[in-house]
Amino acid sequence: MDMPNQTFIEIIINDLPEKIPAGLSVQALLTHLEERDPHVIIELNGRYVYAKDYATTLLNPGDQIELINPDFGG
Amino acid sequence: MPETLSPDEKDRYRRQLQMPEIGEDGQRRLKAATVAIAGIGGLGGLCAYYMAAAGVGHLRLADMDQVAIHNLNRQLLYASGDIGRAKTVCARDRLKALNPLCRTETFQMRVDDESVAALLEGCDLVIDGTDNLTSRRVLNRAAWKRRIPFIYGGVNGFNGMMAAFIPGRTACLECVFPDTGAPEPPPSGIIGPTAGVIAALQSIQALKQLTLQDSAGSGGLIHFRGLDLRFKKITVDRDPACRVCSST
């Protein structure tokens, strides 16, 4: 739940602008978005982000993030 | 240098021989190549057809399943009369009819750490036609250990992904999909053309790698979205902490 007086930043998520609480990491964003795919791939400002770095990668205003759900069928 | 081409082969592959990127040297490399295809379903079956048609000399085909009626919306190597027959046997027959010059070996097996050694022994390249991450990780580890390029493909509905993982030059599959213990996703819906797009990309990468070798671009991780017909290329650097490729 959003807190009163909480500050927000605008980032681009999958080509769409979205306001999110300031100070979120990639991991926290996934929780915020209720992303349930444990294999989701993240590209941040054109760079691939390793899953092990999700918790320590912080989001800044104007960031462009892409969430890609990988495909494993054959 | 690989074997020479017969007059029949020069005729059969004329349109490839015309390509400066392939030419006679590239065609001879294809003839001398051994390619393993793990999983002969929607992706692997089409890749096998492309490899045989292009003149790859030796294909190793691995699958443990029989053809089922629900395969036929996308597994175009098979026909209704094949239902109940082993996919490896049907694939071998179909590829023989397409190109009798292509030698095929069949492996009726599940891909695991024990079985994979025989499949990859002496191979120049392995194509992923599996439908689960566990088998892909087995193939990735085995390919990396043997310094064999591994061409990953995966599909889901209208979407698909493809990447060429090349030892010494690119990240590996585990750099992208580390084993976190997360469960495998359940089988997804799929249409035939999505498998066609991704299998075609895998096949292009495989043929590039076999003919152009070190000068073939690896291309990054390609994501295809069929609903808006969008391709996206994602550059993935090798993970210095990857437990598969960082130590090799």
XYZ file of C-alpha atoms in Angstrom:
322
model
C 0.000 0.000 0.000
C 1.265 3.516 -0.819
C 2.074 5.643 2.203
C 0.968 9.301 2.616
C 3.740 11.784 1.721
C 5.522 9.037 -0.229
C 7.419 10.419 -3.196
C 7.071 8.915 -6.628
C 9.196 8.855 -9.732
C 8.175 8.230 -13.305
C 9.849 5.462 -15.252
C 9.019 3.694 -18.500
C 7.913 0.086 -18.072
C 7.543 -1.910 -21.283
C 7.188 1.291 -23.308
C 4.538 2.824 -21.003
C 5.145 5.632 -18.466
C 4.356 4.654 -14.907
C 4.726 6.306 -11.497
C 6.380 4.140 -8.869
C 7.510 4.843 -5.294
C 10.964 6.418 -5.197
C 13.885 4.285 -4.050
C 12.723 0.947 -5.384
C 15.187 -1.686 -6.483
C 14.439 -3.910 -9.472
C 13.504 -6.665 -7.015
C 11.133 -4.325 -5.166
C 9.615 -3.219 -8.457
C 8.858 -6.845 -9.347
C 7.088 -7.200 -6.005
C 5.302 -3.874 -6.548
C 4.083 -5.090 -9.939
C 3.140 -8.499 -8.516
C 5.336 -10.165 -11.143
C 5.180 -13.883 -10.421
C 7.421 -15.291 -13.145
C 10.612 -16.460 -11.362
C 12.475 -16.489 -14.689
C 11.557 -12.959 -15.806
C 14.323 -11.205 -17.750
C 15.073 -7.540 -17.061
C 16.582 -5.018 -19.413
C 17.286 -1.622 -17.832
C 18.226 1.286 -20.102
C 19.292 -1.137 -22.799
C 21.427 -3.281 -20.489
C 20.608 -6.788 -19.345
C 20.445 -7.093 -15.547
C 21.554 -10.366 -13.948
C 18.971 -11.825 -11.597
C 21.497 -11.784 -8.763
C 21.679 -7.991 -9.107
C 17.932 -7.287 -8.912
C 18.025 -6.466 -5.190
C 20.910 -4.012 -5.477
C 19.948 -2.265 -8.723
C 18.040 0.924 -7.849
C 15.644 2.673 -10.196
C 15.941 6.352 -11.084
C 13.548 8.839 -12.712
C 13.351 8.348 -16.468
C 14.703 4.813 -16.399
C 13.436 2.559 -19.139
C 12.850 -0.955 -17.947
C 11.621 -3.926 -19.906
C 10.226 -7.041 -18.282
C 10.365 -10.055 -20.553
C 8.757 -13.339 -19.658
C 10.957 -15.985 -21.267
C 9.656 -18.793 -23.405
C 10.515 -22.394 -22.650
C 8.187 -24.437 -24.862
C 9.630 -26.417 -27.739
C 39.772 -29.297 -45.668
C 36.357 -30.987 -45.811
C 35.255 -33.400 -48.517
C 34.660 -32.294 -52.079
C 31.183 -31.891 -53.567
C 29.807 -34.253 -56.189
C 28.069 -32.905 -59.336
C 24.712 -33.896 -57.778
C 25.517 -31.964 -54.620
C 26.573 -28.921 -56.607
C 23.222 -29.033 -58.338
C 21.196 -29.632 -55.174
C 22.845 -26.791 -53.264
C 23.240 -24.440 -56.225
C 21.362 -21.567 -54.591
C 23.585 -21.740 -51.520
C 26.763 -22.044 -53.540
C 25.776 -18.750 -55.182
C 25.964 -17.007 -51.818
C 29.369 -15.416 -51.208
C 28.982 -16.077 -47.471
C 28.697 -19.823 -48.143
C 30.187 -20.773 -51.513
C 31.888 -24.105 -52.062
C 34.039 -23.875 -48.923
C 31.004 -23.255 -46.737
C 29.041 -26.037 -48.403
C 31.892 -28.446 -47.814
C 31.947 -27.426 -44.157
C 28.226 -28.204 -43.941
C 28.818 -31.594 -45.550
C 31.544 -32.373 -43.026
C 29.494 -31.181 -40.040
C 27.768 -33.219 -37.365
C 24.839 -31.479 -35.666
C 22.912 -32.797 -32.676
C 19.269 -31.825 -32.295
C 17.844 -32.479 -28.839
C 14.074 -32.752 -29.061
C 12.439 -33.324 -32.439
C 9.203 -31.422 -31.839
C 7.964 -28.016 -32.937
C 11.401 -26.411 -32.960
C 13.733 -29.374 -33.358
C 11.758 -30.976 -36.188
C 11.830 -27.848 -38.301
C 15.500 -27.256 -37.537
C 16.262 -30.846 -38.561
C 14.458 -30.276 -41.862
C 16.412 -27.074 -42.526
C 19.721 -28.717 -41.612
C 19.116 -31.711 -43.892
C 17.910 -29.501 -46.725
C 20.947 -27.252 -46.425
C 23.338 -30.184 -46.722
C 24.543 -30.816 -43.184
C 26.249 -34.170 -43.582
C 25.354 -35.849 -40.323
C 22.419 -35.267 -37.973
C 21.935 -36.789 -34.532
C 18.283 -36.766 -33.560
C 17.254 -37.244 -29.944
C 13.739 -37.588 -28.588
C 11.924 -40.009 -26.305
C 8.336 -39.432 -27.458
C 5.936 -40.881 -29.981
C 3.976 -38.677 -32.359
C 0.639 -37.617 -30.820
C -2.303 -36.029 -32.560
C -1.935 -32.814 -30.530
C 1.609 -32.399 -31.921
C 0.392 -31.921 -35.466
C -0.619 -28.241 -35.219
C 3.080 -27.318 -35.209
C 5.343 -30.345 -35.641
C 5.330 -30.252 -39.406
C 7.812 -33.081 -39.807
C 5.002 -35.516 -38.968
C 1.704 -36.517 -40.549
C -1.472 -38.139 -39.248
C -0.240 -41.553 -40.315
C 2.729 -41.177 -37.964
C 0.629 -41.061 -34.785
C 1.997 -43.577 -32.306
C 5.366 -43.986 -34.054
C 8.624 -42.846 -32.468
C 9.445 -39.289 -33.470
C 13.080 -40.183 -34.079
C 12.111 -42.898 -36.568
C 9.540 -40.718 -38.363
C 12.025 -37.853 -38.520
C 14.737 -40.101 -39.918
C 12.393 -41.355 -42.651
C 11.198 -37.869 -43.548
C 14.713 -36.443 -43.692
C 15.897 -39.368 -45.803
C 13.133 -38.614 -48.290
C 14.139 -34.964 -48.360
C 17.881 -35.500 -48.688
C 19.314 -39.025 -48.982
C 22.794 -37.546 -48.730
C 22.219 -36.564 -45.103
C 23.219 -39.303 -42.656
C 20.994 -39.526 -39.582
C 21.499 -41.243 -36.248
C 18.595 -41.617 -33.846
C 18.737 -41.494 -30.057
C 15.555 -42.651 -28.334
C 16.339 -40.940 -25.056
C 15.581 -38.294 -22.476
C 18.304 -35.657 -22.263
C 20.068 -35.946 -18.920
C 23.600 -35.732 -17.569
C 24.291 -39.377 -18.416
C 22.737 -39.629 -21.871
C 23.979 -36.321 -23.222
C 27.601 -37.460 -23.643
C 26.778 -39.956 -26.387
C 24.580 -37.444 -28.196
C 27.204 -34.714 -28.270
C 30.250 -36.878 -28.874
C 32.064 -35.534 -31.932
C 29.411 -32.911 -32.694
C 30.168 -29.482 -34.115
C 27.003 -27.820 -32.847
C 23.874 -28.624 -30.838
C 20.396 -27.254 -31.469
C 17.878 -26.995 -28.645
C 14.499 -28.499 -29.467
C 13.591 -29.339 -25.880
C 10.609 -28.017 -23.979
C 12.010 -27.535 -20.487
C 14.726 -25.656 -18.675
C 16.199 -28.705 -16.959
C 17.147 -30.343 -20.270
C 18.454 -27.038 -21.583
C 20.751 -26.663 -18.596
C 22.070 -30.191 -19.205
C 22.747 -29.351 -22.854
C 24.335 -26.020 -21.950
C 26.746 -27.570 -19.458
C 27.680 -30.394 -21.815
C 28.102 -28.091 -24.813
C 30.225 -25.649 -22.847
C 32.435 -28.431 -21.548
C 33.027 -29.653 -25.113
C 33.333 -26.116 -26.580
C 30.355 -26.704 -28.886
C 27.994 -23.851 -29.874
C 24.515 -24.307 -28.352
C 21.587 -22.736 -30.183
C 18.742 -22.167 -27.713
C 15.121 -21.679 -28.786
C 11.903 -21.468 -26.796
C 8.287 -20.680 -27.649
C 5.090 -19.772 -25.828
C 1.858 -18.837 -27.591
C 2.625 -16.002 -29.990
C 6.070 -15.369 -28.474
C 9.486 -16.931 -28.708
C 13.156 -16.503 -27.884
C 16.387 -17.574 -29.479
C 20.082 -17.204 -28.666
C 23.369 -18.665 -29.840
C 25.598 -19.494 -26.894
C 29.138 -19.899 -28.184
C 31.914 -20.999 -25.822
C 34.677 -18.430 -25.570
C 32.647 -15.714 -27.301
C 29.301 -15.212 -25.595
C 27.418 -15.647 -22.367
C 25.988 -19.098 -21.732
C 22.416 -20.172 -21.000
C 23.002 -20.118 -17.241
C 24.167 -16.504 -17.392
C 20.622 -15.718 -18.559
C 18.666 -18.377 -16.683
C 20.601 -19.215 -13.502
C 19.395 -22.223 -11.574
C 17.588 -20.676 -8.619
C 15.521 -23.739 -7.838
C 12.411 -22.057 -9.258
C 9.880 -24.554 -10.613
C 9.541 -25.241 -14.325
C 6.687 -23.339 -15.947
C 3.775 -25.564 -17.026
C 3.370 -26.450 -20.737
C 2.017 -23.500 -22.664
C -0.234 -23.051 -25.663
C 1.476 -22.609 -29.007
C 0.701 -21.980 -32.657
C 2.744 -23.506 -35.442
C 4.031 -20.289 -37.019
C 5.643 -19.144 -33.757
C 7.670 -22.341 -33.712
C 8.405 -21.688 -37.391
C 9.826 -18.221 -36.717
C 12.058 -19.353 -33.869
C 13.197 -22.555 -35.614
C 14.096 -20.487 -38.670
C 16.195 -18.142 -36.522
C 17.901 -21.081 -34.831
C 18.619 -22.617 -38.219
C 20.045 -19.387 -39.610
C 22.349 -19.116 -36.613
C 23.382 -22.756 -36.953
C 24.171 -22.442 -40.663
C 26.074 -19.196 -40.062
C 28.090 -20.783 -37.307
C 28.923 -23.865 -39.369
C 29.914 -21.969 -42.500
C 31.316 -18.650 -41.259
C 32.608 -20.079 -37.960
C 34.374 -17.427 -35.862
C 33.191 -14.569 -38.062
C 29.505 -15.458 -37.539
C 27.780 -12.883 -35.319
C 26.221 -14.332 -32.194
C 23.305 -11.914 -32.287
C 22.450 -11.676 -28.590
C 19.186 -12.869 -27.118
C 16.323 -12.388 -29.571
C 12.766 -12.012 -28.292
C 9.900 -12.230 -30.780
C 6.389 -11.003 -29.977
C 3.926 -12.305 -32.497
C 0.950 -10.167 -31.501
C 2.674 -6.947 -32.538
C 5.273 -8.605 -34.790
C 8.146 -7.124 -32.819
C 11.690 -8.422 -32.567
C 13.867 -7.240 -29.718
C 17.566 -7.923 -29.339
C 18.969 -8.044 -25.808
C 22.706 -7.893 -25.294
C 23.744 -10.257 -22.527
C 27.316 -10.080 -21.269
C 28.945 -13.107 -19.773
C 28.310 -13.278 -16.016
C 31.717 -13.333 -14.289
C 30.093 -15.336 -11.487
C 28.336 -17.869 -13.738
C 28.894 -21.322 -12.350
C 29.014 -22.891 -15.823
C 31.017 -20.589 -18.054
C 33.053 -18.454 -15.653
C 35.444 -21.281 -14.902
C 36.176 -22.176 -18.524
